[in-house]
Tab-separated table of C-alpha atoms in Angstrom:
chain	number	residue	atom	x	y	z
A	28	UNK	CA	-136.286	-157.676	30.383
A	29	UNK	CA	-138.953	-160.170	30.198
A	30	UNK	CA	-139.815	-162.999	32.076
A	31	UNK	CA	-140.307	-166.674	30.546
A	32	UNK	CA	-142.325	-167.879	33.409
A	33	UNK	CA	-143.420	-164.323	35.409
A	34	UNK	CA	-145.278	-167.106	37.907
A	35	UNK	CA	-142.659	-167.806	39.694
A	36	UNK	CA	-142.040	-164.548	41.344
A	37	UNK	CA	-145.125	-165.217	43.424
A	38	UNK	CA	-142.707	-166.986	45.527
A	39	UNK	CA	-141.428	-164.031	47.000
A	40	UNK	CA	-144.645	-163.452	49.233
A	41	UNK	CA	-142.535	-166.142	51.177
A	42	UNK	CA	-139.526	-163.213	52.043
A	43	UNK	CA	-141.802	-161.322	54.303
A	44	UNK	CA	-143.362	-164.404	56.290
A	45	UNK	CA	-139.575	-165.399	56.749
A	46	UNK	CA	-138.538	-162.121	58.185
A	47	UNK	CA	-141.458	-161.946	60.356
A	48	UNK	CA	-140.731	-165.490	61.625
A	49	UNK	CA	-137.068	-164.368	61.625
A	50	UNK	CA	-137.997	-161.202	64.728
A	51	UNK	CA	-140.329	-163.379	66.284
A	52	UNK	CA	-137.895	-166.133	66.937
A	53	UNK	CA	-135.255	-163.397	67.815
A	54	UNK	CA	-137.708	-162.180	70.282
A	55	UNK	CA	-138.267	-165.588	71.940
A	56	UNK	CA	-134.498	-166.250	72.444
A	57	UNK	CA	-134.594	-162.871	74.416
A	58	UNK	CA	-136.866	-164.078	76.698
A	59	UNK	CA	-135.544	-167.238	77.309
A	60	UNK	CA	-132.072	-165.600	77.762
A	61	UNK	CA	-133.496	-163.478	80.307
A	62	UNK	CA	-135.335	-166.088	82.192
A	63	UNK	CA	-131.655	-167.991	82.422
A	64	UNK	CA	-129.833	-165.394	84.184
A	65	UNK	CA	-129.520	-161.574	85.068
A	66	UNK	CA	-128.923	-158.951	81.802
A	67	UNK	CA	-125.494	-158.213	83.272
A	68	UNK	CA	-124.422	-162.131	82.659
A	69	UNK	CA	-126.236	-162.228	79.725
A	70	UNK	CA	-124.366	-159.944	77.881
A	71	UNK	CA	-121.050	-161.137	79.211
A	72	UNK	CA	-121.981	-164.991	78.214
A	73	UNK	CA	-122.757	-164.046	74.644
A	74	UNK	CA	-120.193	-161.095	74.652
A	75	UNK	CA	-117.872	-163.189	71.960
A	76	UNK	CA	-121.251	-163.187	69.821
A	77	UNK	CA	-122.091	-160.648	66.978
A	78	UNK	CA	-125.204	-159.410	66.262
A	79	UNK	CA	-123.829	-157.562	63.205
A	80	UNK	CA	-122.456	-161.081	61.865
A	81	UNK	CA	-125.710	-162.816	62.690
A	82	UNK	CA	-128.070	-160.243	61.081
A	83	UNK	CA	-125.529	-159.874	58.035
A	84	UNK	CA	-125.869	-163.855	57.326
A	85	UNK	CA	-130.112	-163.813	57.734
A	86	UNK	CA	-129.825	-160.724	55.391
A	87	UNK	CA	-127.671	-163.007	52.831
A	88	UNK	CA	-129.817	-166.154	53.639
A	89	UNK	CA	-132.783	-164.128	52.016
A	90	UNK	CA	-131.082	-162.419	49.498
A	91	UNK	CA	-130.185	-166.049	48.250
A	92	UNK	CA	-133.428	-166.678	48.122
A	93	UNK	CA	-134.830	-163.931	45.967
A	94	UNK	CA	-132.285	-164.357	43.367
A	95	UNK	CA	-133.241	-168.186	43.416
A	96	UNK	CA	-137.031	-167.342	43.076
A	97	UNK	CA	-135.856	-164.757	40.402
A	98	UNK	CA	-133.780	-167.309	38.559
A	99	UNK	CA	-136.617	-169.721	38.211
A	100	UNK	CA	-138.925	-167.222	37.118
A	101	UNK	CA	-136.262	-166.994	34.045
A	102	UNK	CA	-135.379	-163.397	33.124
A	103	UNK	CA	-134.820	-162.614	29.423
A	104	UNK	CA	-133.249	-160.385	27.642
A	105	UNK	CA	-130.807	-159.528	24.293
A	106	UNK	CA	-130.753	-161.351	20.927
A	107	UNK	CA	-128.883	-163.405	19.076
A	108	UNK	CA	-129.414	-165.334	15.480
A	109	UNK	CA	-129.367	-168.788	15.266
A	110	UNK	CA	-129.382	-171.408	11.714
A	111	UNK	CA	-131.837	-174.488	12.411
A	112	UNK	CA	-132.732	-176.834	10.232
A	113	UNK	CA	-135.656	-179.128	9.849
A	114	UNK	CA	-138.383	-180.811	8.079
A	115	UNK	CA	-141.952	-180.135	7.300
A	116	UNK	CA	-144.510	-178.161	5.313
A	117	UNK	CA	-145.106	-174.669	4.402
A	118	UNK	CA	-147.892	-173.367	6.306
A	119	UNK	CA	-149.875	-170.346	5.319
A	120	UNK	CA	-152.275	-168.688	7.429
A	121	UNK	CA	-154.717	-166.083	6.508
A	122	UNK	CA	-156.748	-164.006	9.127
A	123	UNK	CA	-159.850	-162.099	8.522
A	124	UNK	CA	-159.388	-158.689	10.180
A	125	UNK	CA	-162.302	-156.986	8.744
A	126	UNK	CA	-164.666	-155.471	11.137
A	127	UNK	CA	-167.565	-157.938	11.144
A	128	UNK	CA	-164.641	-160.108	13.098
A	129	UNK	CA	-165.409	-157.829	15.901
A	130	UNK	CA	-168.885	-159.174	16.242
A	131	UNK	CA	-169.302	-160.540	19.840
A	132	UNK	CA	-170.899	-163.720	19.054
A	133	UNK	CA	-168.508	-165.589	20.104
A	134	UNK	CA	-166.740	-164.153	23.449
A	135	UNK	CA	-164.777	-162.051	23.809
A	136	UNK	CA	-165.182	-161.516	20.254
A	137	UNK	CA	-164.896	-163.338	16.467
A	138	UNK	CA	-161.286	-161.979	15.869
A	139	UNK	CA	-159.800	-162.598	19.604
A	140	UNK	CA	-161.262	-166.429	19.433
A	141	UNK	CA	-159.386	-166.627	15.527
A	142	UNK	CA	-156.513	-165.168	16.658
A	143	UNK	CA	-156.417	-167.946	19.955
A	144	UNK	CA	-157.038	-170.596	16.890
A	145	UNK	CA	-153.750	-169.572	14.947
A	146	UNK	CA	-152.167	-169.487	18.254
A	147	UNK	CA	-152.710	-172.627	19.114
A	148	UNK	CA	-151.863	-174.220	15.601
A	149	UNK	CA	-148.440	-172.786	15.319
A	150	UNK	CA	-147.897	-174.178	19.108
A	151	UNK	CA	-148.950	-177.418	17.266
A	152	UNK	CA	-146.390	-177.175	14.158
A	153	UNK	CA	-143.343	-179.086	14.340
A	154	UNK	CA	-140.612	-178.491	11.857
A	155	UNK	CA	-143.103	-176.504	9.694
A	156	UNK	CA	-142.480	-173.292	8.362
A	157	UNK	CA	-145.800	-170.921	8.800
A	158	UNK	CA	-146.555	-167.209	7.560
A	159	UNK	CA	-149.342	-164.935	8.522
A	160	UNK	CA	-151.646	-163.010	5.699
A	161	UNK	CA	-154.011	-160.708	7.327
A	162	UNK	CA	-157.134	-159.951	5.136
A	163	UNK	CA	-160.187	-157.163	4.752
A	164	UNK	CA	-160.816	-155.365	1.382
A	165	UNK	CA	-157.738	-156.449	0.883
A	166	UNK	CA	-154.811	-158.713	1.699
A	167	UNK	CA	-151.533	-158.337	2.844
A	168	UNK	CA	-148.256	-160.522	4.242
A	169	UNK	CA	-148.058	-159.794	7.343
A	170	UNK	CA	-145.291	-162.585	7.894
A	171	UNK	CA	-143.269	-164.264	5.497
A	172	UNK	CA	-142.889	-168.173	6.095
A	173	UNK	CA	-140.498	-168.766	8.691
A	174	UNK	CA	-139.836	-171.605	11.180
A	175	UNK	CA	-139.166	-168.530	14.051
A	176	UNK	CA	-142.706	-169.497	15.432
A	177	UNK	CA	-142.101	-166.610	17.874
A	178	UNK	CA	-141.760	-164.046	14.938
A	179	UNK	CA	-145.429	-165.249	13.476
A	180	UNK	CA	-146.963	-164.686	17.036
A	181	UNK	CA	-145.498	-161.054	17.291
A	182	UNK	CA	-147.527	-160.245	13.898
A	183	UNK	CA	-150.124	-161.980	14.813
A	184	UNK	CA	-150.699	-159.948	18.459
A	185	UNK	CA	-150.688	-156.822	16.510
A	186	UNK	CA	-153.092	-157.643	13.996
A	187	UNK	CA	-156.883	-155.953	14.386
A	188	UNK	CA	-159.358	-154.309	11.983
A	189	UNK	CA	-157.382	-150.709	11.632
A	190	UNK	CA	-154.121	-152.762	9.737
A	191	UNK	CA	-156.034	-153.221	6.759
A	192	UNK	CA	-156.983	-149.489	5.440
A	193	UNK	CA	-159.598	-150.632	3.082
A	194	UNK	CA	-162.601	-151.647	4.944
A	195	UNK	CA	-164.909	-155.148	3.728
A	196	UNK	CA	-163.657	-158.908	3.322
A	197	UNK	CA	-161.989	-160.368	0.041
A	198	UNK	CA	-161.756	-163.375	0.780
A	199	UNK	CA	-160.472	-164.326	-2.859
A	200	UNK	CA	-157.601	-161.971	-2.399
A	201	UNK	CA	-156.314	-163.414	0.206
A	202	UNK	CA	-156.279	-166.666	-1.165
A	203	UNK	CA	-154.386	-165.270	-3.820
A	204	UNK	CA	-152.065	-162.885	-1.822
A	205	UNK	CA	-151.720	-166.648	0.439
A	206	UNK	CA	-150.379	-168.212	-2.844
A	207	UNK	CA	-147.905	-166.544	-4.037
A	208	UNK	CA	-146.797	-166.167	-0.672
A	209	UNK	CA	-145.408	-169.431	-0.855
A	210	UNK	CA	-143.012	-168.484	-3.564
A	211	UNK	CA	-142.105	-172.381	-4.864
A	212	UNK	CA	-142.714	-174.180	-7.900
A	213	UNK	CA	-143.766	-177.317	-5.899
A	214	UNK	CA	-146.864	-178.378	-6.070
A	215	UNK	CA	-147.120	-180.118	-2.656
A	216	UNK	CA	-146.069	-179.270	0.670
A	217	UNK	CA	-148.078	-176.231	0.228
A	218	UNK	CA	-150.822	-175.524	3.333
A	219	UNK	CA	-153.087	-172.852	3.523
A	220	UNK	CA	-155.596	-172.140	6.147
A	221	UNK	CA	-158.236	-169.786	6.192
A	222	UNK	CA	-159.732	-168.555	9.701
A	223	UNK	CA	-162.757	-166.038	8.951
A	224	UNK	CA	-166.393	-165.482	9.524
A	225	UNK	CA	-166.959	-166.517	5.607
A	226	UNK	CA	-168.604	-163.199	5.112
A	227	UNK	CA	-167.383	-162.404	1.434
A	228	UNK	CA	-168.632	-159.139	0.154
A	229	UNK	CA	-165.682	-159.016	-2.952
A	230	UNK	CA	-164.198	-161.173	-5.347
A	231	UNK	CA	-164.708	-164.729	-6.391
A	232	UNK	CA	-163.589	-167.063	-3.498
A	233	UNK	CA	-164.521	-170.037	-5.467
A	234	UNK	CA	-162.055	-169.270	-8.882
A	235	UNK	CA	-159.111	-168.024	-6.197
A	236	UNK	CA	-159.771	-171.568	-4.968
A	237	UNK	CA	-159.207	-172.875	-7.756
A	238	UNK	CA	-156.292	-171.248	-8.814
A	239	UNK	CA	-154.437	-172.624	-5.478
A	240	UNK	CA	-155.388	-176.014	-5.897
A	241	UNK	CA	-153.621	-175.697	-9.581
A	242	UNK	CA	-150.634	-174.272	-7.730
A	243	UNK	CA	-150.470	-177.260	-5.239
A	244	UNK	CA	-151.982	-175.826	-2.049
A	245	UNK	CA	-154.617	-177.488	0.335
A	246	UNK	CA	-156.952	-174.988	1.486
A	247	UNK	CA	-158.713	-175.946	5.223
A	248	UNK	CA	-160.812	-173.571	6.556
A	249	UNK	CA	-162.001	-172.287	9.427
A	250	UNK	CA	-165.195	-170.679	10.314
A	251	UNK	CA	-165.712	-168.090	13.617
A	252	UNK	CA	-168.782	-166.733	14.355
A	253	UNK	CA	-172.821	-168.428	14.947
A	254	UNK	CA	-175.237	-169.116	12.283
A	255	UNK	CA	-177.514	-166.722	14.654
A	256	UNK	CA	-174.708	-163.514	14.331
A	257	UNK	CA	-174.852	-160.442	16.094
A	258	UNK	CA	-174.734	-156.565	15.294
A	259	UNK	CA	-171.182	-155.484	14.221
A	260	UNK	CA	-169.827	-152.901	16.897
A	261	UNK	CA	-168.540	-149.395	16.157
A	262	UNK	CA	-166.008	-148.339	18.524
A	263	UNK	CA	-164.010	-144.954	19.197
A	264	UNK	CA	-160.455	-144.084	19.619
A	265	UNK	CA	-160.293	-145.587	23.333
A	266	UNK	CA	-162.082	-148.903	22.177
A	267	UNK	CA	-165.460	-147.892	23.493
A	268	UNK	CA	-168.589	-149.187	21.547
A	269	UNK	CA	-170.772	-145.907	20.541
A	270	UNK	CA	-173.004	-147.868	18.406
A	271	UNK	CA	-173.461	-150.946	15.657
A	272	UNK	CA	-172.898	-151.314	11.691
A	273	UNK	CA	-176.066	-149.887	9.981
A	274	UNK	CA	-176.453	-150.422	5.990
A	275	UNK	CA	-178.369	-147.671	3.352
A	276	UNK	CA	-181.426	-147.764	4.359
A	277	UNK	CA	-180.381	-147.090	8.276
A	278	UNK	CA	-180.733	-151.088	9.676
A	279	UNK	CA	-178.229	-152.203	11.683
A	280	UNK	CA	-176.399	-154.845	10.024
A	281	UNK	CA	-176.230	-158.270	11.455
A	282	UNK	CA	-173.130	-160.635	10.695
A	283	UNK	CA	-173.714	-164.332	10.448
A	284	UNK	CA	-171.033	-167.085	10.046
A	285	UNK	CA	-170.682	-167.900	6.632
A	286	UNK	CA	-170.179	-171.465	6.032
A	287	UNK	CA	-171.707	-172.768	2.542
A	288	UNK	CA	-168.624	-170.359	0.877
A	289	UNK	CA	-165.971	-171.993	3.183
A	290	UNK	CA	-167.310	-175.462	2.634
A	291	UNK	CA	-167.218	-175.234	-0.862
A	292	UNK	CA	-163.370	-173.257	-1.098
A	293	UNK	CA	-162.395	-176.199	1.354
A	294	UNK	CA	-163.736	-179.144	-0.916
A	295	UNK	CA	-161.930	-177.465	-4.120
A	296	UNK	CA	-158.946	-177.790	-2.807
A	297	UNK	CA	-158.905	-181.266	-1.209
A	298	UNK	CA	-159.246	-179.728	2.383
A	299	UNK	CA	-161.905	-179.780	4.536
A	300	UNK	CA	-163.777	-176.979	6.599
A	301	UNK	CA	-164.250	-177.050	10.018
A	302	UNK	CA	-166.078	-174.834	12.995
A	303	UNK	CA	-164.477	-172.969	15.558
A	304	UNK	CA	-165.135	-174.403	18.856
A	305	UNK	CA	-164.085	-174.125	22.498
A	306	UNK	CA	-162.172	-177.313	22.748
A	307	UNK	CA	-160.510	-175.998	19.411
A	308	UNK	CA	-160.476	-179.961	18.509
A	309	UNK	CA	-160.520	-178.700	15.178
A	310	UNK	CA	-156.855	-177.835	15.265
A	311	UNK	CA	-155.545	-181.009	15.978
A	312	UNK	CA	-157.767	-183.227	13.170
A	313	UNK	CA	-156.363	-180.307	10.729
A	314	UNK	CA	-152.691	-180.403	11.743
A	315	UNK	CA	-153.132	-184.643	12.330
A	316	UNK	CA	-153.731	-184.320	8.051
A	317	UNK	CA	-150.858	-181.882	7.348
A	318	UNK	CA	-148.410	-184.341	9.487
A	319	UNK	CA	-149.138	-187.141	7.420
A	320	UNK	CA	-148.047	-184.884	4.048
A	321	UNK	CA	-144.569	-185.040	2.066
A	322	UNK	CA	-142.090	-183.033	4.358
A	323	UNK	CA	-139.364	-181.093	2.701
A	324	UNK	CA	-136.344	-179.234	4.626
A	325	UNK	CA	-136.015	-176.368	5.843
A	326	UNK	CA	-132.289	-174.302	6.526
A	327	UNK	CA	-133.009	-170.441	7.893
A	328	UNK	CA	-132.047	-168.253	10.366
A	329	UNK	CA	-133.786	-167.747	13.101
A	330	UNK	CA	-133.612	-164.288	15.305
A	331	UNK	CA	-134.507	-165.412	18.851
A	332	UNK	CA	-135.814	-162.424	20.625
A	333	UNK	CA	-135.190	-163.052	23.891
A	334	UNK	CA	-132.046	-165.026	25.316
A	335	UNK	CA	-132.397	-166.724	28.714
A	336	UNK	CA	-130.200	-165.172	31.166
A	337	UNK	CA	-131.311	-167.108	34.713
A	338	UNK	CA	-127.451	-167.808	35.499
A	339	UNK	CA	-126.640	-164.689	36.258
A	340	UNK	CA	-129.107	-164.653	39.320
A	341	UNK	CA	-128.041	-168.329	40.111
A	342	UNK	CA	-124.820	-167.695	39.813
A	343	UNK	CA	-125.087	-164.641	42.149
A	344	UNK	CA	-127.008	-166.800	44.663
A	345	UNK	CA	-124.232	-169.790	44.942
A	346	UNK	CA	-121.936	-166.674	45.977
A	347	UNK	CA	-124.186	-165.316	48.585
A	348	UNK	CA	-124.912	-168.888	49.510
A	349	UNK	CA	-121.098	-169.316	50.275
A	350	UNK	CA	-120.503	-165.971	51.651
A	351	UNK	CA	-122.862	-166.974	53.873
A	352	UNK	CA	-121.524	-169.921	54.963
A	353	UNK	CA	-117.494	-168.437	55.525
A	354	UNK	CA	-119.268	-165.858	57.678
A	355	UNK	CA	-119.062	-166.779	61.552
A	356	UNK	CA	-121.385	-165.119	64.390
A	357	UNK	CA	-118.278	-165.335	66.949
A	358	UNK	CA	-116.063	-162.417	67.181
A	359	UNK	CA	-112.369	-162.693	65.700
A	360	UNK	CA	-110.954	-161.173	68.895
A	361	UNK	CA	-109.899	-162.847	71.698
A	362	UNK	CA	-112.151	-161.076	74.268
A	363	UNK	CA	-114.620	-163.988	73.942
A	364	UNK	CA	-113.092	-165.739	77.372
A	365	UNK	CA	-114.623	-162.827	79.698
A	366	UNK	CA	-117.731	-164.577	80.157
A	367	UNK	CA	-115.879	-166.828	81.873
A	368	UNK	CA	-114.771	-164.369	84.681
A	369	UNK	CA	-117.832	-162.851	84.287
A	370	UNK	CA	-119.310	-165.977	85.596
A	371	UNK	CA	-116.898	-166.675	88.204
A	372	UNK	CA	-117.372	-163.684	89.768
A	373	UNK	CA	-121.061	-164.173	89.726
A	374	UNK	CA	-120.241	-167.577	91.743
A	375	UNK	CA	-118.162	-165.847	94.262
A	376	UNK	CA	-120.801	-162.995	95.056
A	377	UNK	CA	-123.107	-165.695	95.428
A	378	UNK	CA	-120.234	-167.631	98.059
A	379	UNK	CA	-120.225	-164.544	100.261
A	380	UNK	CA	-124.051	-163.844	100.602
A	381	UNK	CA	-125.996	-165.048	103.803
A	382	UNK	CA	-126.986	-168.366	104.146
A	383	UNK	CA	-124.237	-169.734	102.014
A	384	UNK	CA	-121.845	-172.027	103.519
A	385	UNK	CA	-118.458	-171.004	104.050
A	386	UNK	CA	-115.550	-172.713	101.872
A	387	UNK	CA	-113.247	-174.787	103.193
């Protein structure tokens, strides 16, 4: 099961102040019962009262309440395939996984930061269909263009620098691999964005450039990482650091953010590069220049993961709520007058002690 909004759950902190209050106020009407008369007349005056009956509706009172909370944090779960239709671009995004993109430079590190980028561009995508290429020594598609925005995000989570066997950064392959991806003759509603640290140790970015722009695509790029750098980290099996990249002749290798390279595949293509910041402005002035392209539509079928499923825990809470509510605290049997004799005979006794007067 998962839970849309897991926030709301918080809310049941509130159950054990309310059966807390709940004693406390039991407690109180003790006392007060006691101060009104003798134990003996208490229990006779309340005798057509059940305690069962009143601690079964408090119990159903809260259990309303934690399927409420529970239905608005919305539970989750099953699948079920869905055909939408709509209108945009195709949107191809290509991630650098290679291992300078765990340089810490940026915090927490170059690939988390990219990774928030893409994140928050396919949040930013309406109608468009996107795919994800991940990228080192070589290129791969990762995720086919789809407008299941959810599906791009699950590939996207599970990308990191052990996906791509081949260790380095092509950047020119995935260009290419990013090109064909998009499978159409068009030669327009084609996007293609690049989010690396520029660091190209193969290929020819400049001529896989090229070949895009022939096939209709718009290249924008973005660069992660500081013109300063940082060592690259080496980490073990548990994700520890145990040291930092070192080349031939035993330095340790410092990455820097490549940006002349990106700048120049960018301008080629008649997009524009752009640096990865913390506002992550950059997103918006990128996707403010794809919304003002040709759209085309879209017809697919989507596979929605998870199916939202709050009713049943409403539902169940409107029938505690009315069980509640049918539920009386008085007794069904007729023994409920004997607090009136009870308190009769209290009068009498009283009648007959000293000091009282005499009836007439």
């Amino acid at each position: 099961m998962h839970l849309a909004d897991g926030e709301a759950l918080h809310l049941l902190w509130l159950i054990p102040v309310l059966i807390g209050f709940l004693s406390w106020n039991r407690s109180q009407r003790r006392k007060a019962l006691c101060q009104f008369a003798e134990p003996a007349l208490i229990r006779h005056l309340v005798s057509g009262i059940s305690g069962t009956r009143r601690l079964l509706k408090q119990g159903l009172t809260l259990g309303v309440l934690c399927l409420t909370f529970l239905a608005l944090a919305r539970p989750q779960w099953g699948s079920r395939l869905e055909n939408v239709k709509r209108t945009g671009v195709d949107v191809m995004i290509a991630l650098d996984t290679s291992l300078s993109m765990e340089t810490r430079d940026i915090a927490p590190n170059r690939l988390e930061k990219a990774k928030h980028e893409v994140k928050t561009l396919i949040d930013t995508l309406q109608g468009d269909r996107a795919g994800l290429v991940v990228f080192a020594g070589l290129a791969t598609v990762s995720c086919p263009l789809t407008i299941d925005q959810n599906a791009v995000k699950l590939f996207l989570d599970i990308a990191d620098p052990q996906l791509i066997p081949r260790p380095g950064t092509n950047i020119g392959e995935a260009i290419r691999v990013a090109t064909k991806a998009f499978q159409s003759e068009e030669r327009r509603h084609k996007v293609l964005i690049l989010v690396t640290d520029g660091e190209s140790l193969e290929g020819d970015p400049l001529d896989a450039a090229e070949q895009a722009r022939d096939q209709g695509v718009v290249v924008f790029t973005i660069g992660v990482g500081t013109a300063a750098g940082e060592p690259i980290p080496l980490r073990d099996e548990k994700g520890t650091v145990v040291g930092y990249k070192k080349d031939e002749a035993g330095n340790v290798v410092v990455s820097r953010l490549g940006e002349d390279t990106l700048e120049k595949v960018a301008s080629l293509t008649g997009g524009k590069y752009h640096r990865a910041t913390t506002s992550e402005a950059e997103i918006e002035e990128i996707y403010s220049v794809v919304a003002q392209m040709d759209k085309k539509e879209f017809q697919s079928t989507v596979y929605l993961t998870y199916v939202d499923r709050f009713q049943i825990p409403l539902g169940m809470a409107i029938l505690l709520l009315l069980s509640e509510m049918l539920i009386s605290e008085v007794r069904p049997s007729g023994s409920g007058t004997g607090w009136l004799a009870a308190l009769l005979s209290k009068v009498n006794r009283t009648s007959k002690s000293p000091g009282f007067p005499a009836r007439v």
